[in-house]
Amino acid sequence: MFGCLVAGRLVQTDAQQVAGDKFVFNLPDYENVNHVVVFMLGTVPFPVGMGGAVYFSFPDPVGGQVWQLLGFITNEKPSAIFKISKLKPGEGAEHPFGMMPAPHLASMAQVGVSIEPLEQLVQQTPVPGATVSAVDSFIQFTQKMLDSLYNYSSSFAISQSQMTPNPSEMFIPASSILKWYENFQRRMAQNPNFWKTVQKEKLARWPGDS
Protein backbone atom coordinates (compact mmCIF):
# COMPACT_ATOMS: atom_id res chain seq x y z
CA MET A 1 0.00 0.00 0.00
CA PHE A 2 2.92 2.35 0.77
CA GLY A 3 6.42 3.02 -0.49
CA CYS A 4 9.41 4.78 1.01
CA LEU A 5 12.28 6.37 -0.92
CA VAL A 6 15.66 7.79 0.07
CA ALA A 7 17.84 9.42 -2.60
CA GLY A 8 20.50 7.02 -3.86
CA ARG A 9 18.72 3.93 -2.55
CA LEU A 10 16.25 1.44 -3.92
CA VAL A 11 12.56 2.07 -3.34
CA GLN A 12 11.26 0.30 -0.24
CA THR A 13 7.87 -1.38 -0.50
CA ASP A 14 8.42 -3.87 2.32
CA ALA A 15 6.54 -2.07 5.08
CA GLN A 16 5.76 -4.22 8.10
CA GLN A 17 2.08 -4.15 9.02
CA VAL A 18 2.29 -3.93 12.81
CA ALA A 19 -1.46 -3.41 13.23
CA GLY A 20 -4.51 -3.32 11.02
CA ASP A 21 -4.02 0.37 10.33
CA LYS A 22 -0.30 0.85 10.99
CA PHE A 23 2.76 0.22 8.83
CA VAL A 24 6.48 0.61 9.55
CA PHE A 25 9.57 0.89 7.32
CA ASN A 26 13.07 0.23 8.63
CA LEU A 27 15.52 2.96 7.66
CA PRO A 28 19.15 1.77 7.95
CA ASP A 29 22.06 4.20 8.25
CA TYR A 30 19.68 7.05 8.99
CA GLU A 31 22.61 9.31 9.87
CA ASN A 32 23.33 9.60 6.13
CA VAL A 33 19.74 10.43 5.17
CA ASN A 34 18.63 14.04 4.63
CA HIS A 35 15.18 13.58 3.14
CA VAL A 36 12.69 10.74 2.89
CA VAL A 37 9.72 10.41 0.54
CA VAL A 38 6.62 8.47 1.61
CA PHE A 39 4.03 7.64 -1.03
CA MET A 40 1.06 5.44 -1.90
CA LEU A 41 1.69 2.64 -4.36
CA GLY A 42 -1.65 3.20 -6.07
CA THR A 43 -2.85 -0.36 -5.47
CA VAL A 44 -5.06 0.29 -2.45
CA PRO A 45 -6.57 3.75 -1.72
CA PHE A 46 -7.34 5.06 1.73
CA PRO A 47 -10.91 4.44 2.91
CA VAL A 48 -13.22 7.42 2.40
CA GLY A 49 -12.48 10.13 4.94
CA MET A 50 -9.12 8.62 5.94
CA GLY A 51 -5.45 9.42 5.33
CA GLY A 52 -2.03 8.43 6.60
CA ALA A 53 -0.09 10.21 9.34
CA VAL A 54 3.66 9.82 8.75
CA TYR A 55 5.99 9.45 11.73
CA PHE A 56 9.75 9.11 12.22
CA SER A 57 11.48 7.32 15.07
CA PHE A 58 15.13 7.43 16.11
CA PRO A 59 16.64 4.21 17.47
CA ASP A 60 16.76 4.40 21.27
CA PRO A 61 17.31 0.97 22.86
CA VAL A 62 17.58 2.52 26.36
CA GLY A 63 14.64 4.89 26.68
CA GLY A 64 12.36 3.27 24.12
CA GLN A 65 11.30 4.66 20.77
CA VAL A 66 10.35 8.31 20.40
CA TRP A 67 8.11 9.04 17.43
CA GLN A 68 7.89 12.44 15.75
CA LEU A 69 5.06 13.48 13.43
CA LEU A 70 6.33 14.52 9.99
CA GLY A 71 3.04 15.17 8.18
CA PHE A 72 0.50 13.15 6.26
CA ILE A 73 -0.54 11.76 2.87
CA THR A 74 -4.02 11.30 1.41
CA ASN A 75 -5.71 10.02 -1.73
CA GLU A 76 -5.59 13.61 -3.03
CA LYS A 77 -1.94 14.08 -1.98
CA PRO A 78 -0.49 10.56 -2.33
CA SER A 79 3.15 11.48 -1.71
CA ALA A 80 5.17 13.82 0.47
CA ILE A 81 8.84 14.61 1.09
CA PHE A 82 10.12 15.20 4.60
CA LYS A 83 13.41 16.51 5.97
CA ILE A 84 14.77 14.37 8.80
CA SER A 85 18.37 15.56 8.96
CA LYS A 86 17.46 18.40 11.37
CA LEU A 87 15.32 16.32 13.73
CA LYS A 88 16.63 15.76 17.25
CA PRO A 89 16.56 12.42 19.11
CA GLY A 90 14.53 12.32 22.29
CA GLU A 91 12.03 14.97 21.17
CA GLY A 92 8.62 13.52 20.44
CA ALA A 93 4.93 13.69 21.21
CA GLU A 94 1.90 11.44 21.42
CA HIS A 95 1.85 8.75 18.77
CA PRO A 96 -0.28 5.73 17.85
CA PHE A 97 2.46 3.08 17.72
CA GLY A 98 2.39 2.07 21.40
CA MET A 99 5.34 0.23 22.94
CA MET A 100 6.79 -1.33 19.80
CA PRO A 101 10.15 -3.10 20.23
CA ALA A 102 13.03 -0.92 19.05
CA PRO A 103 15.27 -2.10 16.19
CA HIS A 104 18.35 -4.02 17.30
CA LEU A 105 20.75 -1.98 15.15
CA ALA A 106 21.91 1.36 16.57
CA SER A 107 21.82 2.96 13.11
CA MET A 108 18.31 1.72 12.24
CA ALA A 109 15.54 4.33 12.39
CA GLN A 110 11.92 3.74 11.40
CA VAL A 111 9.26 5.52 9.37
CA GLY A 112 5.68 4.76 10.33
CA VAL A 113 2.33 5.35 8.62
CA SER A 114 -0.83 5.37 10.71
CA ILE A 115 -4.23 5.42 8.98
CA GLU A 116 -6.34 8.07 10.71
CA PRO A 117 -9.41 10.26 9.99
CA LEU A 118 -8.70 13.27 7.78
CA GLU A 119 -10.28 15.67 10.26
CA GLN A 120 -7.78 14.47 12.84
CA LEU A 121 -4.80 14.71 10.48
CA VAL A 122 -5.38 18.36 9.59
CA GLN A 123 -5.47 19.31 13.28
CA GLN A 124 -2.12 17.74 14.15
CA THR A 125 1.09 19.77 14.21
CA PRO A 126 4.20 18.21 12.59
CA VAL A 127 7.56 18.51 14.29
CA PRO A 128 9.34 21.77 13.32
CA GLY A 129 11.82 21.43 10.48
CA ALA A 130 10.30 18.35 8.85
CA THR A 131 8.37 20.16 6.14
CA VAL A 132 10.29 20.92 2.97
CA SER A 133 9.30 24.35 1.67
CA ALA A 134 8.93 25.15 -2.01
CA VAL A 135 11.91 27.52 -1.73
CA ASP A 136 14.11 24.77 -0.24
CA SER A 137 13.13 22.37 -3.01
CA PHE A 138 13.83 24.98 -5.69
CA ILE A 139 17.25 25.79 -4.23
CA GLN A 140 18.16 22.10 -4.10
CA PHE A 141 17.05 21.62 -7.70
CA THR A 142 18.97 24.68 -8.85
CA GLN A 143 22.13 23.53 -7.09
CA LYS A 144 21.89 20.12 -8.75
CA MET A 145 21.28 21.78 -12.12
CA LEU A 146 24.34 24.01 -11.69
CA ASP A 147 26.52 21.06 -10.69
CA SER A 148 25.26 18.98 -13.60
CA LEU A 149 25.88 21.69 -16.21
CA TYR A 150 29.34 22.53 -14.89
CA ASN A 151 30.43 18.89 -14.60
CA TYR A 152 29.04 18.03 -18.04
CA SER A 153 30.71 21.02 -19.69
CA SER A 154 34.00 20.34 -17.91
CA SER A 155 34.07 16.79 -19.23
CA PHE A 156 34.70 18.22 -22.73
CA ALA A 157 37.45 20.60 -21.62
CA ILE A 158 40.66 20.56 -23.67
CA SER A 159 43.71 22.80 -23.76
CA GLN A 160 44.39 25.23 -26.63
CA SER A 161 47.19 22.96 -27.89
CA GLN A 162 44.66 20.12 -28.22
CA MET A 163 42.12 22.14 -30.18
CA THR A 164 41.56 21.38 -33.83
CA PRO A 165 40.51 24.46 -35.85
CA ASN A 166 36.92 24.11 -37.01
CA PRO A 167 35.15 27.14 -38.56
CA SER A 168 31.70 25.63 -37.83
CA GLU A 169 32.32 25.24 -34.08
CA MET A 170 32.12 27.93 -31.43
CA PHE A 171 34.19 27.43 -28.28
CA ILE A 172 33.44 28.85 -24.82
CA PRO A 173 36.28 29.26 -22.30
CA ALA A 174 35.89 26.98 -19.30
CA SER A 175 36.64 29.97 -17.08
CA SER A 176 33.44 31.65 -18.34
CA ILE A 177 31.34 28.66 -17.30
CA LEU A 178 33.04 28.61 -13.89
CA LYS A 179 32.44 32.35 -13.45
CA TRP A 180 28.75 31.96 -14.30
CA TYR A 181 28.51 28.98 -11.93
CA GLU A 182 30.01 30.96 -9.03
CA ASN A 183 27.93 34.07 -9.73
CA PHE A 184 24.68 32.13 -9.89
CA GLN A 185 25.45 30.37 -6.60
CA ARG A 186 26.27 33.69 -4.93
CA ARG A 187 23.09 35.36 -6.16
CA MET A 188 20.94 32.38 -5.16
CA ALA A 189 22.39 32.54 -1.64
CA GLN A 190 21.53 36.25 -1.42
CA ASN A 191 18.03 35.95 -2.87
CA PRO A 192 16.52 32.68 -4.21
CA ASN A 193 14.08 34.70 -6.34
CA PHE A 194 16.61 37.05 -7.94
CA TRP A 195 16.16 35.39 -11.34
CA LYS A 196 12.58 36.69 -11.57
CA THR A 197 13.82 40.26 -11.98
CA VAL A 198 16.65 39.57 -14.42
CA GLN A 199 15.87 40.65 -17.98
CA LYS A 200 16.42 38.03 -20.66
CA GLU A 201 18.97 40.11 -22.50
CA LYS A 202 21.09 40.36 -19.34
CA LEU A 203 21.15 36.64 -18.55
CA ALA A 204 24.35 36.15 -20.51
CA ARG A 205 26.28 38.73 -18.50
CA TRP A 206 24.88 40.30 -15.33
CA PRO A 207 26.04 43.68 -14.08
CA GLY A 208 29.19 43.28 -12.05
CA ASP A 209 30.31 40.13 -13.86
CA SER A 210 33.82 40.21 -15.24
PDB file of C-alpha atoms in Angstrom:
ATOM      1  CA  MET A   1       0.000   0.000   0.000  1.00  0.00           C
ATOM      2  CA  PHE A   2       2.915   2.350   0.772  1.00  0.00           C
ATOM      3  CA  GLY A   3       6.418   3.023  -0.488  1.00  0.00           C
ATOM      4  CA  CYS A   4       9.411   4.784   1.012  1.00  0.00           C
ATOM      5  CA  LEU A   5      12.280   6.366  -0.919  1.00  0.00           C
ATOM      6  CA  VAL A   6      15.661   7.793   0.073  1.00  0.00           C
ATOM      7  CA  ALA A   7      17.836   9.421  -2.595  1.00  0.00           C
ATOM      8  CA  GLY A   8      20.505   7.020  -3.861  1.00  0.00           C
ATOM      9  CA  ARG A   9      18.723   3.929  -2.550  1.00  0.00           C
ATOM     10  CA  LEU A  10      16.246   1.440  -3.916  1.00  0.00           C
ATOM     11  CA  VAL A  11      12.561   2.070  -3.335  1.00  0.00           C
ATOM     12  CA  GLN A  12      11.257   0.299  -0.239  1.00  0.00           C
ATOM     13  CA  THR A  13       7.868  -1.378  -0.499  1.00  0.00           C
ATOM     14  CA  ASP A  14       8.419  -3.869   2.322  1.00  0.00           C
ATOM     15  CA  ALA A  15       6.543  -2.068   5.077  1.00  0.00           C
ATOM     16  CA  GLN A  16       5.760  -4.223   8.096  1.00  0.00           C
ATOM     17  CA  GLN A  17       2.077  -4.149   9.020  1.00  0.00           C
ATOM     18  CA  VAL A  18       2.289  -3.932  12.814  1.00  0.00           C
ATOM     19  CA  ALA A  19      -1.462  -3.411  13.227  1.00  0.00           C
ATOM     20  CA  GLY A  20      -4.515  -3.316  11.022  1.00  0.00           C
ATOM     21  CA  ASP A  21      -4.021   0.373  10.325  1.00  0.00           C
ATOM     22  CA  LYS A  22      -0.299   0.853  10.991  1.00  0.00           C
ATOM     23  CA  PHE A  23       2.756   0.215   8.830  1.00  0.00           C
ATOM     24  CA  VAL A  24       6.480   0.607   9.547  1.00  0.00           C
ATOM     25  CA  PHE A  25       9.574   0.887   7.318  1.00  0.00           C
ATOM     26  CA  ASN A  26      13.066   0.229   8.634  1.00  0.00           C
ATOM     27  CA  LEU A  27      15.523   2.957   7.660  1.00  0.00           C
ATOM     28  CA  PRO A  28      19.145   1.768   7.954  1.00  0.00           C
ATOM     29  CA  ASP A  29      22.061   4.202   8.250  1.00  0.00           C
ATOM     30  CA  TYR A  30      19.684   7.053   8.988  1.00  0.00           C
ATOM     31  CA  GLU A  31      22.614   9.312   9.868  1.00  0.00           C
ATOM     32  CA  ASN A  32      23.327   9.597   6.130  1.00  0.00           C
ATOM     33  CA  VAL A  33      19.741  10.433   5.166  1.00  0.00           C
ATOM     34  CA  ASN A  34      18.633  14.038   4.630  1.00  0.00           C
ATOM     35  CA  HIS A  35      15.176  13.579   3.138  1.00  0.00           C
ATOM     36  CA  VAL A  36      12.688  10.739   2.888  1.00  0.00           C
ATOM     37  CA  VAL A  37       9.721  10.413   0.537  1.00  0.00           C
ATOM     38  CA  VAL A  38       6.625   8.465   1.608  1.00  0.00           C
ATOM     39  CA  PHE A  39       4.034   7.641  -1.034  1.00  0.00           C
ATOM     40  CA  MET A  40       1.060   5.443  -1.900  1.00  0.00           C
ATOM     41  CA  LEU A  41       1.690   2.639  -4.360  1.00  0.00           C
ATOM     42  CA  GLY A  42      -1.652   3.197  -6.070  1.00  0.00           C
ATOM     43  CA  THR A  43      -2.849  -0.355  -5.470  1.00  0.00           C
ATOM     44  CA  VAL A  44      -5.062   0.286  -2.452  1.00  0.00           C
ATOM     45  CA  PRO A  45      -6.566   3.746  -1.722  1.00  0.00           C
ATOM     46  CA  PHE A  46      -7.342   5.061   1.728  1.00  0.00           C
ATOM     47  CA  PRO A  47     -10.906   4.441   2.911  1.00  0.00           C
ATOM     48  CA  VAL A  48     -13.222   7.418   2.402  1.00  0.00           C
ATOM     49  CA  GLY A  49     -12.476  10.127   4.938  1.00  0.00           C
ATOM     50  CA  MET A  50      -9.121   8.620   5.940  1.00  0.00           C
ATOM     51  CA  GLY A  51      -5.450   9.420   5.332  1.00  0.00           C
ATOM     52  CA  GLY A  52      -2.028   8.431   6.600  1.00  0.00           C
ATOM     53  CA  ALA A  53      -0.088  10.214   9.343  1.00  0.00           C
ATOM     54  CA  VAL A  54       3.660   9.822   8.748  1.00  0.00           C
ATOM     55  CA  TYR A  55       5.988   9.446  11.734  1.00  0.00           C
ATOM     56  CA  PHE A  56       9.746   9.105  12.216  1.00  0.00           C
ATOM     57  CA  SER A  57      11.477   7.318  15.072  1.00  0.00           C
ATOM     58  CA  PHE A  58      15.126   7.430  16.114  1.00  0.00           C
ATOM     59  CA  PRO A  59      16.638   4.215  17.473  1.00  0.00           C
ATOM     60  CA  ASP A  60      16.757   4.399  21.266  1.00  0.00           C
ATOM     61  CA  PRO A  61      17.313   0.974  22.855  1.00  0.00           C
ATOM     62  CA  VAL A  62      17.582   2.516  26.357  1.00  0.00           C
ATOM     63  CA  GLY A  63      14.643   4.890  26.683  1.00  0.00           C
ATOM     64  CA  GLY A  64      12.357   3.272  24.120  1.00  0.00           C
ATOM     65  CA  GLN A  65      11.298   4.662  20.770  1.00  0.00           C
ATOM     66  CA  VAL A  66      10.353   8.309  20.403  1.00  0.00           C
ATOM     67  CA  TRP A  67       8.110   9.042  17.432  1.00  0.00           C
ATOM     68  CA  GLN A  68       7.887  12.438  15.746  1.00  0.00           C
ATOM     69  CA  LEU A  69       5.056  13.475  13.433  1.00  0.00           C
ATOM     70  CA  LEU A  70       6.329  14.515   9.987  1.00  0.00           C
ATOM     71  CA  GLY A  71       3.043  15.171   8.181  1.00  0.00           C
ATOM     72  CA  PHE A  72       0.496  13.145   6.259  1.00  0.00           C
ATOM     73  CA  ILE A  73      -0.540  11.758   2.872  1.00  0.00           C
ATOM     74  CA  THR A  74      -4.024  11.299   1.414  1.00  0.00           C
ATOM     75  CA  ASN A  75      -5.708  10.017  -1.729  1.00  0.00           C
ATOM     76  CA  GLU A  76      -5.594  13.607  -3.025  1.00  0.00           C
ATOM     77  CA  LYS A  77      -1.938  14.079  -1.982  1.00  0.00           C
ATOM     78  CA  PRO A  78      -0.494  10.563  -2.333  1.00  0.00           C
ATOM     79  CA  SER A  79       3.149  11.480  -1.706  1.00  0.00           C
ATOM     80  CA  ALA A  80       5.166  13.822   0.475  1.00  0.00           C
ATOM     81  CA  ILE A  81       8.837  14.614   1.088  1.00  0.00           C
ATOM     82  CA  PHE A  82      10.118  15.203   4.597  1.00  0.00           C
ATOM     83  CA  LYS A  83      13.408  16.506   5.969  1.00  0.00           C
ATOM     84  CA  ILE A  84      14.768  14.366   8.798  1.00  0.00           C
ATOM     85  CA  SER A  85      18.374  15.565   8.963  1.00  0.00           C
ATOM     86  CA  LYS A  86      17.458  18.402  11.367  1.00  0.00           C
ATOM     87  CA  LEU A  87      15.322  16.318  13.731  1.00  0.00           C
ATOM     88  CA  LYS A  88      16.625  15.762  17.247  1.00  0.00           C
ATOM     89  CA  PRO A  89      16.559  12.422  19.108  1.00  0.00           C
ATOM     90  CA  GLY A  90      14.531  12.322  22.288  1.00  0.00           C
ATOM     91  CA  GLU A  91      12.030  14.965  21.174  1.00  0.00           C
ATOM     92  CA  GLY A  92       8.618  13.517  20.436  1.00  0.00           C
ATOM     93  CA  ALA A  93       4.927  13.688  21.208  1.00  0.00           C
ATOM     94  CA  GLU A  94       1.898  11.441  21.419  1.00  0.00           C
ATOM     95  CA  HIS A  95       1.852   8.750  18.774  1.00  0.00           C
ATOM     96  CA  PRO A  96      -0.278   5.728  17.850  1.00  0.00           C
ATOM     97  CA  PHE A  97       2.456   3.083  17.724  1.00  0.00           C
ATOM     98  CA  GLY A  98       2.394   2.067  21.398  1.00  0.00           C
ATOM     99  CA  MET A  99       5.340   0.225  22.938  1.00  0.00           C
ATOM    100  CA  MET A 100       6.786  -1.333  19.796  1.00  0.00           C
ATOM    101  CA  PRO A 101      10.149  -3.096  20.225  1.00  0.00           C
ATOM    102  CA  ALA A 102      13.028  -0.916  19.054  1.00  0.00           C
ATOM    103  CA  PRO A 103      15.267  -2.100  16.189  1.00  0.00           C
ATOM    104  CA  HIS A 104      18.347  -4.018  17.297  1.00  0.00           C
ATOM    105  CA  LEU A 105      20.754  -1.979  15.148  1.00  0.00           C
ATOM    106  CA  ALA A 106      21.906   1.359  16.572  1.00  0.00           C
ATOM    107  CA  SER A 107      21.819   2.960  13.105  1.00  0.00           C
ATOM    108  CA  MET A 108      18.309   1.715  12.244  1.00  0.00           C
ATOM    109  CA  ALA A 109      15.543   4.329  12.392  1.00  0.00           C
ATOM    110  CA  GLN A 110      11.917   3.739  11.405  1.00  0.00           C
ATOM    111  CA  VAL A 111       9.261   5.518   9.369  1.00  0.00           C
ATOM    112  CA  GLY A 112       5.680   4.758  10.326  1.00  0.00           C
ATOM    113  CA  VAL A 113       2.333   5.347   8.622  1.00  0.00           C
ATOM    114  CA  SER A 114      -0.829   5.366  10.708  1.00  0.00           C
ATOM    115  CA  ILE A 115      -4.232   5.424   8.984  1.00  0.00           C
ATOM    116  CA  GLU A 116      -6.340   8.067  10.707  1.00  0.00           C
ATOM    117  CA  PRO A 117      -9.414  10.262   9.987  1.00  0.00           C
ATOM    118  CA  LEU A 118      -8.698  13.269   7.779  1.00  0.00           C
ATOM    119  CA  GLU A 119     -10.279  15.669  10.263  1.00  0.00           C
ATOM    120  CA  GLN A 120      -7.784  14.466  12.844  1.00  0.00           C
ATOM    121  CA  LEU A 121      -4.801  14.706  10.476  1.00  0.00           C
ATOM    122  CA  VAL A 122      -5.375  18.357   9.595  1.00  0.00           C
ATOM    123  CA  GLN A 123      -5.468  19.310  13.284  1.00  0.00           C
ATOM    124  CA  GLN A 124      -2.115  17.738  14.148  1.00  0.00           C
ATOM    125  CA  THR A 125       1.092  19.773  14.206  1.00  0.00           C
ATOM    126  CA  PRO A 126       4.199  18.210  12.594  1.00  0.00           C
ATOM    127  CA  VAL A 127       7.565  18.508  14.294  1.00  0.00           C
ATOM    128  CA  PRO A 128       9.343  21.769  13.322  1.00  0.00           C
ATOM    129  CA  GLY A 129      11.820  21.432  10.479  1.00  0.00           C
ATOM    130  CA  ALA A 130      10.297  18.346   8.854  1.00  0.00           C
ATOM    131  CA  THR A 131       8.371  20.162   6.143  1.00  0.00           C
ATOM    132  CA  VAL A 132      10.288  20.918   2.965  1.00  0.00           C
ATOM    133  CA  SER A 133       9.299  24.345   1.668  1.00  0.00           C
ATOM    134  CA  ALA A 134       8.930  25.148  -2.010  1.00  0.00           C
ATOM    135  CA  VAL A 135      11.909  27.515  -1.733  1.00  0.00           C
ATOM    136  CA  ASP A 136      14.114  24.774  -0.242  1.00  0.00           C
ATOM    137  CA  SER A 137      13.127  22.370  -3.014  1.00  0.00           C
ATOM    138  CA  PHE A 138      13.835  24.978  -5.690  1.00  0.00           C
ATOM    139  CA  ILE A 139      17.248  25.791  -4.230  1.00  0.00           C
ATOM    140  CA  GLN A 140      18.158  22.102  -4.104  1.00  0.00           C
ATOM    141  CA  PHE A 141      17.047  21.616  -7.705  1.00  0.00           C
ATOM    142  CA  THR A 142      18.969  24.678  -8.851  1.00  0.00           C
ATOM    143  CA  GLN A 143      22.135  23.529  -7.085  1.00  0.00           C
ATOM    144  CA  LYS A 144      21.889  20.118  -8.749  1.00  0.00           C
ATOM    145  CA  MET A 145      21.277  21.779 -12.115  1.00  0.00           C
ATOM    146  CA  LEU A 146      24.340  24.007 -11.686  1.00  0.00           C
ATOM    147  CA  ASP A 147      26.516  21.059 -10.686  1.00  0.00           C
ATOM    148  CA  SER A 148      25.260  18.978 -13.595  1.00  0.00           C
ATOM    149  CA  LEU A 149      25.876  21.690 -16.206  1.00  0.00           C
ATOM    150  CA  TYR A 150      29.341  22.526 -14.891  1.00  0.00           C
ATOM    151  CA  ASN A 151      30.426  18.889 -14.597  1.00  0.00           C
ATOM    152  CA  TYR A 152      29.035  18.025 -18.036  1.00  0.00           C
ATOM    153  CA  SER A 153      30.715  21.017 -19.695  1.00  0.00           C
ATOM    154  CA  SER A 154      33.997  20.342 -17.913  1.00  0.00           C
ATOM    155  CA  SER A 155      34.072  16.788 -19.226  1.00  0.00           C
ATOM    156  CA  PHE A 156      34.704  18.218 -22.726  1.00  0.00           C
ATOM    157  CA  ALA A 157      37.453  20.599 -21.620  1.00  0.00           C
ATOM    158  CA  ILE A 158      40.663  20.562 -23.673  1.00  0.00           C
ATOM    159  CA  SER A 159      43.709  22.798 -23.763  1.00  0.00           C
ATOM    160  CA  GLN A 160      44.392  25.227 -26.632  1.00  0.00           C
ATOM    161  CA  SER A 161      47.189  22.958 -27.893  1.00  0.00           C
ATOM    162  CA  GLN A 162      44.659  20.118 -28.219  1.00  0.00           C
ATOM    163  CA  MET A 163      42.118  22.136 -30.180  1.00  0.00           C
ATOM    164  CA  THR A 164      41.558  21.376 -33.832  1.00  0.00           C
ATOM    165  CA  PRO A 165      40.506  24.462 -35.855  1.00  0.00           C
ATOM    166  CA  ASN A 166      36.915  24.113 -37.011  1.00  0.00           C
ATOM    167  CA  PRO A 167      35.150  27.143 -38.562  1.00  0.00           C
ATOM    168  CA  SER A 168      31.699  25.631 -37.831  1.00  0.00           C
ATOM    169  CA  GLU A 169      32.316  25.236 -34.079  1.00  0.00           C
ATOM    170  CA  MET A 170      32.119  27.933 -31.426  1.00  0.00           C
ATOM    171  CA  PHE A 171      34.194  27.433 -28.277  1.00  0.00           C
ATOM    172  CA  ILE A 172      33.436  28.845 -24.823  1.00  0.00           C
ATOM    173  CA  PRO A 173      36.283  29.265 -22.301  1.00  0.00           C
ATOM    174  CA  ALA A 174      35.886  26.977 -19.295  1.00  0.00           C
ATOM    175  CA  SER A 175      36.644  29.968 -17.082  1.00  0.00           C
ATOM    176  CA  SER A 176      33.443  31.647 -18.339  1.00  0.00           C
ATOM    177  CA  ILE A 177      31.336  28.658 -17.297  1.00  0.00           C
ATOM    178  CA  LEU A 178      33.042  28.608 -13.893  1.00  0.00           C
ATOM    179  CA  LYS A 179      32.440  32.346 -13.448  1.00  0.00           C
ATOM    180  CA  TRP A 180      28.752  31.959 -14.297  1.00  0.00           C
ATOM    181  CA  TYR A 181      28.512  28.985 -11.926  1.00  0.00           C
ATOM    182  CA  GLU A 182      30.012  30.958  -9.032  1.00  0.00           C
ATOM    183  CA  ASN A 183      27.932  34.074  -9.732  1.00  0.00           C
ATOM    184  CA  PHE A 184      24.682  32.127  -9.891  1.00  0.00           C
ATOM    185  CA  GLN A 185      25.454  30.374  -6.597  1.00  0.00           C
ATOM    186  CA  ARG A 186      26.268  33.690  -4.934  1.00  0.00           C
ATOM    187  CA  ARG A 187      23.085  35.356  -6.162  1.00  0.00           C
ATOM    188  CA  MET A 188      20.935  32.380  -5.155  1.00  0.00           C
ATOM    189  CA  ALA A 189      22.386  32.541  -1.637  1.00  0.00           C
ATOM    190  CA  GLN A 190      21.530  36.251  -1.417  1.00  0.00           C
ATOM    191  CA  ASN A 191      18.032  35.947  -2.874  1.00  0.00           C
ATOM    192  CA  PRO A 192      16.522  32.675  -4.209  1.00  0.00           C
ATOM    193  CA  ASN A 193      14.079  34.701  -6.343  1.00  0.00           C
ATOM    194  CA  PHE A 194      16.608  37.050  -7.943  1.00  0.00           C
ATOM    195  CA  TRP A 195      16.156  35.386 -11.343  1.00  0.00           C
ATOM    196  CA  LYS A 196      12.578  36.693 -11.569  1.00  0.00           C
ATOM    197  CA  THR A 197      13.819  40.258 -11.976  1.00  0.00           C
ATOM    198  CA  VAL A 198      16.649  39.568 -14.419  1.00  0.00           C
ATOM    199  CA  GLN A 199      15.870  40.648 -17.985  1.00  0.00           C
ATOM    200  CA  LYS A 200      16.423  38.034 -20.660  1.00  0.00           C
ATOM    201  CA  GLU A 201      18.970  40.109 -22.503  1.00  0.00           C
ATOM    202  CA  LYS A 202      21.085  40.357 -19.343  1.00  0.00           C
ATOM    203  CA  LEU A 203      21.147  36.642 -18.548  1.00  0.00           C
ATOM    204  CA  ALA A 204      24.346  36.146 -20.508  1.00  0.00           C
ATOM    205  CA  ARG A 205      26.283  38.733 -18.498  1.00  0.00           C
ATOM    206  CA  TRP A 206      24.879  40.297 -15.334  1.00  0.00           C
ATOM    207  CA  PRO A 207      26.036  43.676 -14.083  1.00  0.00           C
ATOM    208  CA  GLY A 208      29.191  43.275 -12.046  1.00  0.00           C
ATOM    209  CA  ASP A 209      30.310  40.129 -13.863  1.00  0.00           C
ATOM    210  CA  SER A 210      33.815  40.205 -15.238  1.00  0.00           C
TER     211      SER A 210
END
